[in-house]
Amino acid sequence: MSDDESDGTADESDRPGGGFGTRSVHAGQRPDPETGAQAPPIHQTTSYVFDDADTAAARYALEEEGYIYSRIANPTVRTLEERLASLEGGGDAVATASGLAALDSATLVLAKAGDNVVCSTDTYGGTTAYLSKTAAARRDVEARFVPTLEYNAYADAIDEDTAFVHVETIGNPSLVTPDFERIADIAHDRGVPLVVDNTFATPALCRPLEHGADVVWESTTKWLHGSGTTVGGVLVDGGDFPWAEEGYEEIAGPNHAYPDVDFSRDFPEAPFAAAVRYRSLRSLGNQQSPFDAWQTLQGLESLPLRVEKHCENAAIVAEYLEDHEDVAWVTHPGLESHPTHENAERYLADYGGMVSFGLEGGFEAGKTFCEEVELASFLANIGDAKTLVIHPASTTHGQLTPAEREEAGVTEDLIRMSVGIEDPRDILADLERAIEAATRACRGDDP
Ligand SMILES: Cc1ncc(COP(=O)(O)O)c(C=O)c1O
């Protein structure tokens, strides 16, 4: 097909090179065929004109490809979806309004009332709350939490009603990396898919689909976008799980919302993604907006460069904290002292931009430290170009019980630091000042 005839859809095969850096910039996109615009246009439209009634009917029946309404699909959002599917190595992807919207969309398709989800305890507080307080209480989907590294516990927890097993690549905020292949084998032996939250690693550091995961989701709000301006999420379908064999009724067999459609038959490359689009996005309205997708596409272009710098700076910060007398403990996947350093070495290309630590002054020192930083921002995000800090026990995990916090690896003194891409000397100077101020305040010393 010549450029003139092009429909503008993605085909990375006509791009020079298929390396990760090249795909971060090009996958899913080519210059706009009508105008030659190099940047992806923002298709800020709700709907798409049908040529005739037969076309309209065929699109609604999913017999013909084509856009209908932007709650279901939008060309700018499609560019982002195709780029992320390429970066994660999946069959297709669906972008959502937030990371949690991705989890909700996946749960809707995979779990019916009466099912259960087996989830590792080293998990983001919002995911824990979604599963235990929302899915469980409002959708009758039971949440079964198992200690992340106790592999037999996954086997014991899975039964015939288990909809999926869920783990994070690098747990938030304990930074624990599980043995994915082992958990995938346990889940697959029992006919259950493994769903991985890859937010902390991004595909620049780990592609869980290469290690047995069946579905990957992430918050694009964090490193994928990278500048802290845009909330979003994505679900990536690995395309290999035998949905029909294992009886996933929203994905395989005649669909009760589309009686003539069987997603596993009609969308064989990525039936889960198709089911999410036509069942979850269509009915929940969890879709991502074109402007947000466009913003995230800008961020993705520099993903490999930013992640490299985040990792470099986080390693410098972790070493500095390890040697600091007022620091009680520090954890970072790259430190040999980290309990899952070996898994991190095996599964991650580098160790990520997160560092967690505790001050000798405990809970109060953790809170004061967050108030005292000047270069770093005290806020609820991670994965920004700027350094960010928070004290989870009094904020993100504040609504969990002390026992739930302990299970999630959130000690009372824990400070979570998302290390930015600033000059490392400035990050260390800020840390030094804030640690000193927090320590002094907790000792009751005069300034
Ligand atoms: C590991 C992890 N997963 C998912 C989410 C949820 O993402 P979002 O805030 O985009 O809904 C977060 C948010 O902090 C997170 O840290």
Short mmCIF file of C-alpha atoms and ligand atoms in Angstrom, two decimals:
data_model
loop_
_atom_site.label_atom_id
_atom_site.label_comp_id
_atom_site.label_asym_id
_atom_site.label_seq_id
_atom_site.Cartn_x
_atom_site.Cartn_y
_atom_site.Cartn_z
CA MET A 1 0.00 0.00 0.00
CA SER A 2 1.44 3.40 -0.93
CA ASP A 3 1.31 6.25 1.58
CA ASP A 4 -1.47 7.84 -0.45
CA GLU A 5 -3.64 4.79 -0.06
CA SER A 6 -2.79 4.30 3.58
CA ASP A 7 -5.61 4.23 6.08
CA GLY A 8 -3.28 5.70 8.68
CA THR A 9 -3.48 2.67 10.92
CA ALA A 10 -0.48 1.29 12.70
CA ASP A 11 2.03 -1.00 11.16
CA GLU A 12 5.35 -1.02 12.85
CA SER A 13 6.70 -3.37 10.19
CA ASP A 14 7.04 -0.45 7.77
CA ARG A 15 9.18 1.46 10.23
CA PRO A 16 12.95 1.27 10.29
CA GLY A 17 13.96 -1.07 13.10
CA GLY A 18 11.88 -2.83 15.72
CA GLY A 19 13.97 -2.05 18.80
CA PHE A 20 12.30 -0.93 22.01
CA GLY A 21 13.48 2.68 21.68
CA THR A 22 12.25 2.87 18.10
CA ARG A 23 8.86 1.43 19.01
CA SER A 24 8.53 3.86 21.95
CA VAL A 25 8.59 6.65 19.37
CA HIS A 26 6.88 5.09 16.34
CA ALA A 27 4.71 2.07 17.12
CA GLY A 28 1.04 2.57 16.30
CA GLN A 29 1.58 5.71 14.27
CA ARG A 30 2.56 7.11 10.93
CA PRO A 31 2.16 10.67 9.61
CA ASP A 32 -1.48 11.64 9.11
CA PRO A 33 -2.33 10.51 5.56
CA GLU A 34 -4.54 13.51 4.80
CA THR A 35 -2.41 16.36 6.09
CA GLY A 36 1.06 14.88 6.53
CA ALA A 37 1.00 15.99 10.18
CA GLN A 38 3.89 14.25 11.90
CA ALA A 39 2.43 14.28 15.43
CA PRO A 40 -0.65 12.14 16.07
CA PRO A 41 -3.82 14.25 15.61
CA ILE A 42 -6.11 14.59 18.63
CA HIS A 43 -9.40 13.15 17.40
CA GLN A 44 -11.61 15.09 19.77
CA THR A 45 -14.89 13.62 18.57
CA THR A 46 -17.58 11.58 20.24
CA SER A 47 -18.83 9.85 17.08
CA TYR A 48 -18.06 8.83 13.49
CA VAL A 49 -20.32 9.35 10.48
CA PHE A 50 -21.66 6.13 8.91
CA ASP A 51 -21.63 5.94 5.10
CA ASP A 52 -24.90 4.01 5.01
CA ALA A 53 -27.31 2.01 7.16
CA ASP A 54 -25.73 -1.35 6.32
CA THR A 55 -22.33 -0.10 7.47
CA ALA A 56 -23.83 1.23 10.70
CA ALA A 57 -25.59 -2.09 11.40
CA ALA A 58 -22.47 -4.12 10.55
CA ARG A 59 -20.31 -2.05 12.89
CA TYR A 60 -22.77 -2.39 15.74
CA ALA A 61 -22.90 -6.13 15.19
CA LEU A 62 -19.04 -6.18 15.21
CA GLU A 63 -19.13 -7.69 11.71
CA GLU A 64 -17.17 -4.81 10.25
CA GLU A 65 -14.24 -2.89 11.72
CA GLY A 66 -14.71 0.82 12.15
CA TYR A 67 -15.33 3.49 14.72
CA ILE A 68 -18.78 4.01 16.25
CA TYR A 69 -18.50 6.08 19.41
CA SER A 70 -15.47 7.22 21.45
CA ARG A 71 -16.60 5.44 24.61
CA ILE A 72 -15.72 2.25 22.71
CA ALA A 73 -12.77 3.31 20.55
CA ASN A 74 -11.10 6.48 19.25
CA PRO A 75 -8.26 6.84 16.71
CA THR A 76 -5.93 8.84 19.01
CA VAL A 77 -6.51 6.39 21.83
CA ARG A 78 -5.93 3.51 19.36
CA THR A 79 -2.47 4.90 18.59
CA LEU A 80 -1.61 4.74 22.28
CA GLU A 81 -3.11 1.25 22.59
CA GLU A 82 -1.12 -0.07 19.66
CA ARG A 83 2.09 1.49 20.94
CA LEU A 84 1.65 -0.02 24.41
CA ALA A 85 0.68 -3.43 23.00
CA SER A 86 3.89 -3.32 20.98
CA LEU A 87 6.05 -2.27 23.95
CA GLU A 88 4.59 -4.97 26.22
CA GLY A 89 4.70 -7.60 23.45
CA GLY A 90 0.95 -8.28 23.55
CA GLY A 91 -1.71 -9.03 20.94
CA ASP A 92 -3.63 -5.82 21.60
CA ALA A 93 -4.30 -3.26 24.33
CA VAL A 94 -7.18 -1.19 25.64
CA ALA A 95 -6.54 2.20 27.26
CA THR A 96 -8.66 3.22 30.23
CA ALA A 97 -9.39 6.39 32.20
CA SER A 98 -7.01 5.40 35.01
CA GLY A 99 -5.00 2.45 36.23
CA LEU A 100 -7.82 1.40 38.54
CA ALA A 101 -10.29 1.66 35.65
CA ALA A 102 -8.11 -0.94 33.89
CA LEU A 103 -8.36 -3.26 36.91
CA ASP A 104 -12.11 -2.72 37.12
CA SER A 105 -12.51 -3.40 33.38
CA ALA A 106 -10.48 -6.60 33.63
CA THR A 107 -12.42 -7.77 36.69
CA LEU A 108 -15.75 -7.18 34.97
CA VAL A 109 -14.78 -9.45 32.09
CA LEU A 110 -13.00 -12.16 34.09
CA ALA A 111 -15.05 -12.49 37.28
CA LYS A 112 -18.75 -13.02 37.85
CA ALA A 113 -20.56 -12.80 41.18
CA GLY A 114 -19.51 -15.73 43.35
CA ASP A 115 -15.98 -15.91 41.89
CA ASN A 116 -12.80 -15.03 43.74
CA VAL A 117 -9.51 -13.30 42.95
CA VAL A 118 -6.23 -14.51 44.46
CA CYS A 119 -3.96 -11.50 45.01
CA SER A 120 -0.48 -11.12 46.50
CA THR A 121 -0.27 -9.00 49.63
CA ASP A 122 2.54 -6.74 48.32
CA THR A 123 0.07 -4.68 46.37
CA TYR A 124 -0.83 -1.03 45.89
CA GLY A 125 -3.33 0.08 48.56
CA GLY A 126 -5.86 1.18 45.92
CA THR A 127 -5.85 -2.29 44.36
CA THR A 128 -6.26 -3.91 47.77
CA ALA A 129 -9.14 -1.56 48.55
CA TYR A 130 -10.75 -2.14 45.13
CA LEU A 131 -10.65 -5.91 45.54
CA SER A 132 -11.55 -6.14 49.22
CA LYS A 133 -13.97 -3.25 49.62
CA THR A 134 -15.48 -2.66 46.17
CA ALA A 135 -15.39 -5.88 44.13
CA ALA A 136 -16.08 -7.95 47.26
CA ALA A 137 -18.79 -5.81 48.82
CA ARG A 138 -20.54 -4.57 45.69
CA ARG A 139 -19.92 -7.28 43.10
CA ASP A 140 -19.69 -10.40 45.27
CA VAL A 141 -16.18 -11.18 44.00
CA GLU A 142 -14.21 -12.46 46.97
CA ALA A 143 -10.65 -11.17 47.49
CA ARG A 144 -8.18 -13.80 48.74
CA PHE A 145 -4.85 -12.28 49.75
CA VAL A 146 -1.80 -14.53 49.93
CA PRO A 147 1.73 -13.67 51.13
CA THR A 148 3.55 -12.70 47.93
CA LEU A 149 6.49 -15.08 48.30
CA GLU A 150 4.61 -18.07 49.78
CA TYR A 151 4.05 -19.90 46.54
CA ASN A 152 2.15 -22.80 48.08
CA ALA A 153 -0.38 -20.32 49.39
CA TYR A 154 -1.41 -19.43 45.82
CA ALA A 155 -1.99 -23.10 45.07
CA ASP A 156 -4.03 -23.51 48.26
CA ALA A 157 -6.13 -20.39 47.61
CA ILE A 158 -7.06 -21.18 44.01
CA ASP A 159 -10.24 -23.19 43.54
CA GLU A 160 -12.77 -23.76 40.76
CA ASP A 161 -14.25 -20.28 41.31
CA THR A 162 -10.95 -18.40 40.99
CA ALA A 163 -11.21 -15.86 38.18
CA PHE A 164 -7.59 -14.71 38.14
CA VAL A 165 -4.36 -14.49 40.11
CA HIS A 166 -2.90 -11.00 40.56
CA VAL A 167 0.64 -9.83 41.39
CA GLU A 168 2.72 -6.68 40.88
CA THR A 169 6.08 -6.67 39.11
CA ILE A 170 7.62 -4.55 41.85
CA GLY A 171 5.24 -4.31 44.80
CA ASN A 172 4.08 -0.91 45.97
CA PRO A 173 5.67 0.11 48.33
CA SER A 174 7.62 -2.94 49.58
CA LEU A 175 9.41 -3.24 46.18
CA VAL A 176 9.08 -7.03 46.34
CA THR A 177 9.45 -8.84 42.99
CA PRO A 178 7.85 -12.29 42.94
CA ASP A 179 8.92 -15.28 40.86
CA PHE A 180 6.44 -14.75 38.02
CA GLU A 181 7.17 -17.96 36.18
CA ARG A 182 6.50 -20.03 39.27
CA ILE A 183 3.22 -18.24 39.99
CA ALA A 184 2.19 -18.47 36.31
CA ASP A 185 2.78 -22.25 36.38
CA ILE A 186 0.70 -22.60 39.55
CA ALA A 187 -2.15 -20.56 38.04
CA HIS A 188 -2.03 -22.26 34.64
CA ASP A 189 -1.98 -25.76 36.15
CA ARG A 190 -5.34 -24.82 37.66
CA GLY A 191 -6.74 -23.21 34.50
CA VAL A 192 -6.50 -19.63 35.77
CA PRO A 193 -4.85 -16.61 34.09
CA LEU A 194 -2.10 -14.54 35.71
CA VAL A 195 -2.75 -10.79 35.69
CA VAL A 196 0.26 -8.56 36.45
CA ASP A 197 0.33 -4.89 37.40
CA ASN A 198 3.51 -3.69 35.65
CA THR A 199 3.24 -0.05 36.76
CA PHE A 200 6.49 0.08 38.76
CA ALA A 201 8.63 -1.61 36.11
CA THR A 202 7.08 -0.41 32.83
CA PRO A 203 7.88 -2.45 29.73
CA ALA A 204 11.27 -0.70 29.66
CA LEU A 205 12.35 -2.89 32.61
CA CYS A 206 10.12 -5.95 32.44
CA ARG A 207 7.64 -7.51 30.04
CA PRO A 208 5.64 -9.91 32.23
CA LEU A 209 3.98 -11.49 29.16
CA GLU A 210 7.41 -12.99 28.41
CA HIS A 211 7.40 -14.63 31.85
CA GLY A 212 4.03 -16.35 31.86
CA ALA A 213 1.59 -13.50 32.51
CA ASP A 214 -1.59 -13.56 30.43
CA VAL A 215 -2.74 -9.99 30.99
CA VAL A 216 -0.71 -6.93 31.97
CA TRP A 217 -2.22 -3.73 33.30
CA GLU A 218 -0.61 -0.54 34.36
CA SER A 219 -1.25 2.96 35.44
CA THR A 220 -0.02 5.14 32.57
CA THR A 221 -0.24 8.00 35.08
CA LYS A 222 3.25 7.12 36.32
CA TRP A 223 6.47 6.52 34.32
CA LEU A 224 4.71 5.78 31.02
CA HIS A 225 3.51 9.37 30.85
CA GLY A 226 6.28 10.61 33.09
CA SER A 227 5.43 14.20 33.92
CA GLY A 228 2.59 13.96 36.41
CA THR A 229 -0.06 15.72 34.31
CA THR A 230 -2.33 12.93 33.11
CA VAL A 231 -4.21 10.07 34.75
CA GLY A 232 -4.66 6.95 32.63
CA GLY A 233 -4.38 3.18 32.45
CA VAL A 234 -3.99 0.32 30.04
CA LEU A 235 -4.73 -3.40 29.77
CA VAL A 236 -2.57 -5.51 27.47
CA ASP A 237 -3.75 -8.92 26.29
CA GLY A 238 -1.00 -11.51 25.83
CA GLY A 239 -3.30 -13.33 23.42
CA ASP A 240 -2.36 -16.89 24.44
CA PHE A 241 -4.63 -17.90 27.32
CA PRO A 242 -7.07 -20.74 26.41
CA TRP A 243 -10.23 -18.88 27.43
CA ALA A 244 -12.59 -21.29 25.66
CA GLU A 245 -11.05 -24.37 27.29
CA GLU A 246 -11.26 -22.79 30.75
CA GLY A 247 -14.84 -21.56 30.36
CA TYR A 248 -14.50 -17.77 30.51
CA GLU A 249 -17.99 -16.95 29.30
CA GLU A 250 -17.47 -13.24 28.56
CA ILE A 251 -14.53 -14.09 26.27
CA ALA A 252 -15.38 -17.43 24.69
CA GLY A 253 -18.65 -18.80 23.35
CA PRO A 254 -21.73 -16.83 22.24
CA ASN A 255 -21.69 -13.61 24.22
CA HIS A 256 -24.88 -12.75 26.08
CA ALA A 257 -24.56 -9.10 25.05
CA TYR A 258 -23.66 -9.94 21.43
CA PRO A 259 -25.30 -13.32 20.67
CA ASP A 260 -23.63 -13.64 17.25
CA VAL A 261 -20.17 -12.81 18.58
CA ASP A 262 -17.62 -15.10 20.17
CA PHE A 263 -14.62 -12.93 21.04
CA SER A 264 -12.23 -15.88 21.09
CA ARG A 265 -13.36 -16.88 17.58
CA ASP A 266 -13.78 -13.41 16.05
CA PHE A 267 -10.76 -11.68 17.64
CA PRO A 268 -8.29 -14.57 17.93
CA GLU A 269 -5.19 -12.35 18.32
CA ALA A 270 -6.52 -10.70 21.48
CA PRO A 271 -9.96 -11.92 22.59
CA PHE A 272 -9.61 -10.60 26.13
CA ALA A 273 -8.87 -7.08 24.83
CA ALA A 274 -11.91 -7.27 22.53
CA ALA A 275 -14.12 -8.38 25.42
CA VAL A 276 -12.82 -5.50 27.55
CA ARG A 277 -13.57 -3.02 24.79
CA TYR A 278 -17.07 -4.22 23.95
CA ARG A 279 -18.20 -5.30 27.40
CA SER A 280 -16.30 -3.15 29.92
CA LEU A 281 -15.70 0.13 28.08
CA ARG A 282 -19.08 -0.01 26.42
CA SER A 283 -20.96 -0.60 29.68
CA LEU A 284 -18.75 0.99 32.33
CA GLY A 285 -17.51 4.02 30.37
CA ASN A 286 -13.98 3.40 31.64
CA GLN A 287 -12.36 4.64 28.41
CA GLN A 288 -9.42 7.03 28.12
CA SER A 289 -9.94 10.48 26.58
CA PRO A 290 -8.20 11.38 23.29
CA PHE A 291 -6.36 14.32 24.84
CA ASP A 292 -5.03 12.18 27.70
CA ALA A 293 -3.92 9.50 25.23
CA TRP A 294 -2.17 12.14 23.16
CA GLN A 295 -0.36 13.44 26.26
CA THR A 296 0.78 9.93 27.16
CA LEU A 297 2.03 9.36 23.61
CA GLN A 298 4.33 12.38 24.06
CA GLY A 299 5.67 10.92 27.27
CA LEU A 300 6.24 7.47 25.82
CA GLU A 301 8.67 8.85 23.26
CA SER A 302 11.25 9.42 26.02
CA LEU A 303 10.36 6.39 28.18
CA PRO A 304 13.64 4.44 27.74
CA LEU A 305 15.78 7.54 28.40
CA ARG A 306 13.82 8.61 31.44
CA VAL A 307 13.70 5.14 32.96
CA GLU A 308 17.47 4.81 32.60
CA LYS A 309 17.99 8.06 34.51
CA HIS A 310 15.38 7.18 37.16
CA CYS A 311 17.19 3.89 37.78
CA GLU A 312 20.61 5.53 37.94
CA ASN A 313 19.46 8.17 40.43
CA ALA A 314 17.52 5.67 42.58
CA ALA A 315 20.64 3.51 42.93
CA ILE A 316 22.63 6.58 44.07
CA VAL A 317 19.91 7.51 46.60
CA ALA A 318 19.65 3.94 47.95
CA GLU A 319 23.41 3.72 48.53
CA TYR A 320 23.45 7.11 50.20
CA LEU A 321 20.61 6.15 52.56
CA GLU A 322 22.23 2.81 53.39
CA ASP A 323 25.19 4.67 54.89
CA HIS A 324 23.19 7.33 56.76
CA GLU A 325 23.24 7.09 60.58
CA ASP A 326 19.71 8.46 61.04
CA VAL A 327 18.23 5.98 58.58
CA ALA A 328 16.92 2.83 60.27
CA TRP A 329 16.60 0.79 57.08
CA VAL A 330 16.41 1.20 53.32
CA THR A 331 15.06 -1.02 50.61
CA HIS A 332 15.54 -0.94 46.84
CA PRO A 333 15.43 -3.93 44.47
CA GLY A 334 19.03 -3.25 43.41
CA LEU A 335 20.45 -3.59 46.92
CA GLU A 336 21.78 -7.04 47.71
CA SER A 337 20.07 -6.74 51.09
CA HIS A 338 16.63 -6.60 49.40
CA PRO A 339 14.77 -9.88 50.09
CA THR A 340 13.88 -10.37 46.40
CA HIS A 341 17.08 -8.97 44.86
CA GLU A 342 17.60 -12.27 43.02
CA ASN A 343 14.14 -12.20 41.43
CA ALA A 344 14.72 -8.56 40.49
CA GLU A 345 18.03 -9.49 38.88
CA ARG A 346 16.34 -12.26 36.96
CA TYR A 347 13.24 -10.44 35.75
CA LEU A 348 14.16 -6.74 35.54
CA ALA A 349 16.51 -5.00 33.10
CA ASP A 350 17.32 -2.51 35.90
CA TYR A 351 15.94 -1.90 39.37
CA GLY A 352 13.47 0.94 38.91
CA GLY A 353 13.10 4.42 40.33
CA MET A 354 11.62 3.63 43.74
CA VAL A 355 13.33 3.60 47.13
CA SER A 356 11.61 2.97 50.47
CA PHE A 357 13.20 3.72 53.83
CA GLY A 358 12.50 4.41 57.48
CA LEU A 359 14.07 6.97 59.79
CA GLU A 360 15.26 6.20 63.32
CA GLY A 361 12.54 8.62 64.52
CA GLY A 362 9.79 6.26 63.26
CA PHE A 363 6.21 7.27 62.33
CA GLU A 364 6.49 10.95 63.34
CA ALA A 365 9.88 11.36 61.65
CA GLY A 366 8.40 9.90 58.45
CA LYS A 367 5.62 12.47 58.43
CA THR A 368 7.96 15.35 59.31
CA PHE A 369 10.46 14.31 56.63
CA CYS A 370 7.73 14.69 53.99
CA GLU A 371 6.96 18.19 55.25
CA GLU A 372 10.63 19.19 55.25
CA VAL A 373 11.68 18.29 51.69
CA GLU A 374 12.08 21.29 49.40
CA LEU A 375 13.18 19.98 46.00
CA ALA A 376 11.07 16.84 46.28
CA SER A 377 7.28 17.16 46.31
CA PHE A 378 5.16 15.66 49.09
CA LEU A 379 2.26 14.17 47.16
CA ALA A 380 0.38 11.01 46.18
CA ASN A 381 1.97 10.20 42.86
CA ILE A 382 5.00 8.26 41.63
CA GLY A 383 6.85 8.03 38.32
CA ASP A 384 7.06 11.76 37.69
CA ALA A 385 10.27 13.33 36.27
CA LYS A 386 10.36 15.17 39.61
CA THR A 387 11.32 13.48 42.89
CA LEU A 388 8.24 12.67 44.99
CA VAL A 389 7.81 11.48 48.57
CA ILE A 390 4.97 10.23 50.74
CA HIS A 391 4.42 8.54 54.12
CA PRO A 392 2.06 5.65 53.20
CA ALA A 393 0.98 4.65 56.75
CA SER A 394 -0.67 8.06 57.23
CA THR A 395 -1.88 8.50 53.63
CA THR A 396 -2.16 5.91 50.80
CA HIS A 397 -2.48 2.98 53.21
CA GLY A 398 -4.10 4.97 56.02
CA GLN A 399 -7.52 3.36 55.51
CA LEU A 400 -6.16 -0.18 55.87
CA THR A 401 -6.09 -1.86 59.26
CA PRO A 402 -2.65 -2.13 60.94
CA ALA A 403 -2.70 -5.87 60.12
CA GLU A 404 -3.47 -5.17 56.45
CA ARG A 405 -0.67 -2.58 56.38
CA GLU A 406 1.76 -5.05 57.85
CA GLU A 407 0.75 -7.66 55.26
CA ALA A 408 1.30 -5.13 52.49
CA GLY A 409 4.81 -4.42 53.83
CA VAL A 410 3.90 -0.92 54.99
CA THR A 411 5.63 -0.31 58.30
CA GLU A 412 4.65 2.73 60.35
CA ASP A 413 7.93 4.52 59.58
CA LEU A 414 8.07 3.76 55.83
CA ILE A 415 8.79 6.68 53.50
CA ARG A 416 8.17 6.00 49.81
CA MET A 417 10.38 7.92 47.46
CA SER A 418 9.94 8.07 43.69
CA VAL A 419 13.33 9.28 42.56
CA GLY A 420 13.20 11.83 39.74
CA ILE A 421 15.60 12.69 36.95
CA GLU A 422 17.05 15.84 38.55
CA ASP A 423 20.77 16.24 39.20
CA PRO A 424 21.51 13.58 41.84
CA ARG A 425 23.60 16.00 43.91
CA ASP A 426 20.52 18.17 44.41
CA ILE A 427 18.36 15.19 45.35
CA LEU A 428 20.93 14.12 47.98
CA ALA A 429 21.25 17.64 49.37
CA ASP A 430 17.46 17.82 49.79
CA LEU A 431 17.40 14.42 51.48
CA GLU A 432 20.21 15.39 53.84
CA ARG A 433 18.42 18.56 54.91
CA ALA A 434 15.02 16.88 55.39
CA ILE A 435 16.43 13.90 57.32
CA GLU A 436 18.30 16.23 59.64
CA ALA A 437 15.23 18.39 60.26
CA ALA A 438 12.94 15.37 60.85
CA THR A 439 15.43 13.70 63.18
CA ARG A 440 15.97 16.90 65.14
CA ALA A 441 12.22 17.50 65.49
CA CYS A 442 11.64 13.96 66.77
CA ARG A 443 14.41 14.23 69.32
CA GLY A 444 12.94 17.53 70.48
CA ASP A 445 16.25 19.29 69.74
CA ASP A 446 16.24 23.06 69.27
CA PRO A 447 16.85 24.05 65.66
C1 LIG B 1 1.26 0.02 41.44
C2 LIG B 1 0.06 0.84 41.11
N1 LIG B 1 -0.90 0.30 40.37
C3 LIG B 1 -2.02 1.00 40.05
C4 LIG B 1 -2.21 2.28 40.49
C5 LIG B 1 -3.50 2.99 40.16
O1 LIG B 1 -3.30 3.83 39.08
P1 LIG B 1 -4.22 5.12 38.83
O2 LIG B 1 -3.91 6.08 39.91
O3 LIG B 1 -3.81 5.58 37.47
O4 LIG B 1 -5.63 4.65 38.88
C6 LIG B 1 -1.23 2.89 41.27
C7 LIG B 1 -1.41 4.27 41.75
O5 LIG B 1 -0.61 4.78 42.49
C8 LIG B 1 -0.06 2.15 41.59
O6 LIG B 1 0.91 2.65 42.34
#
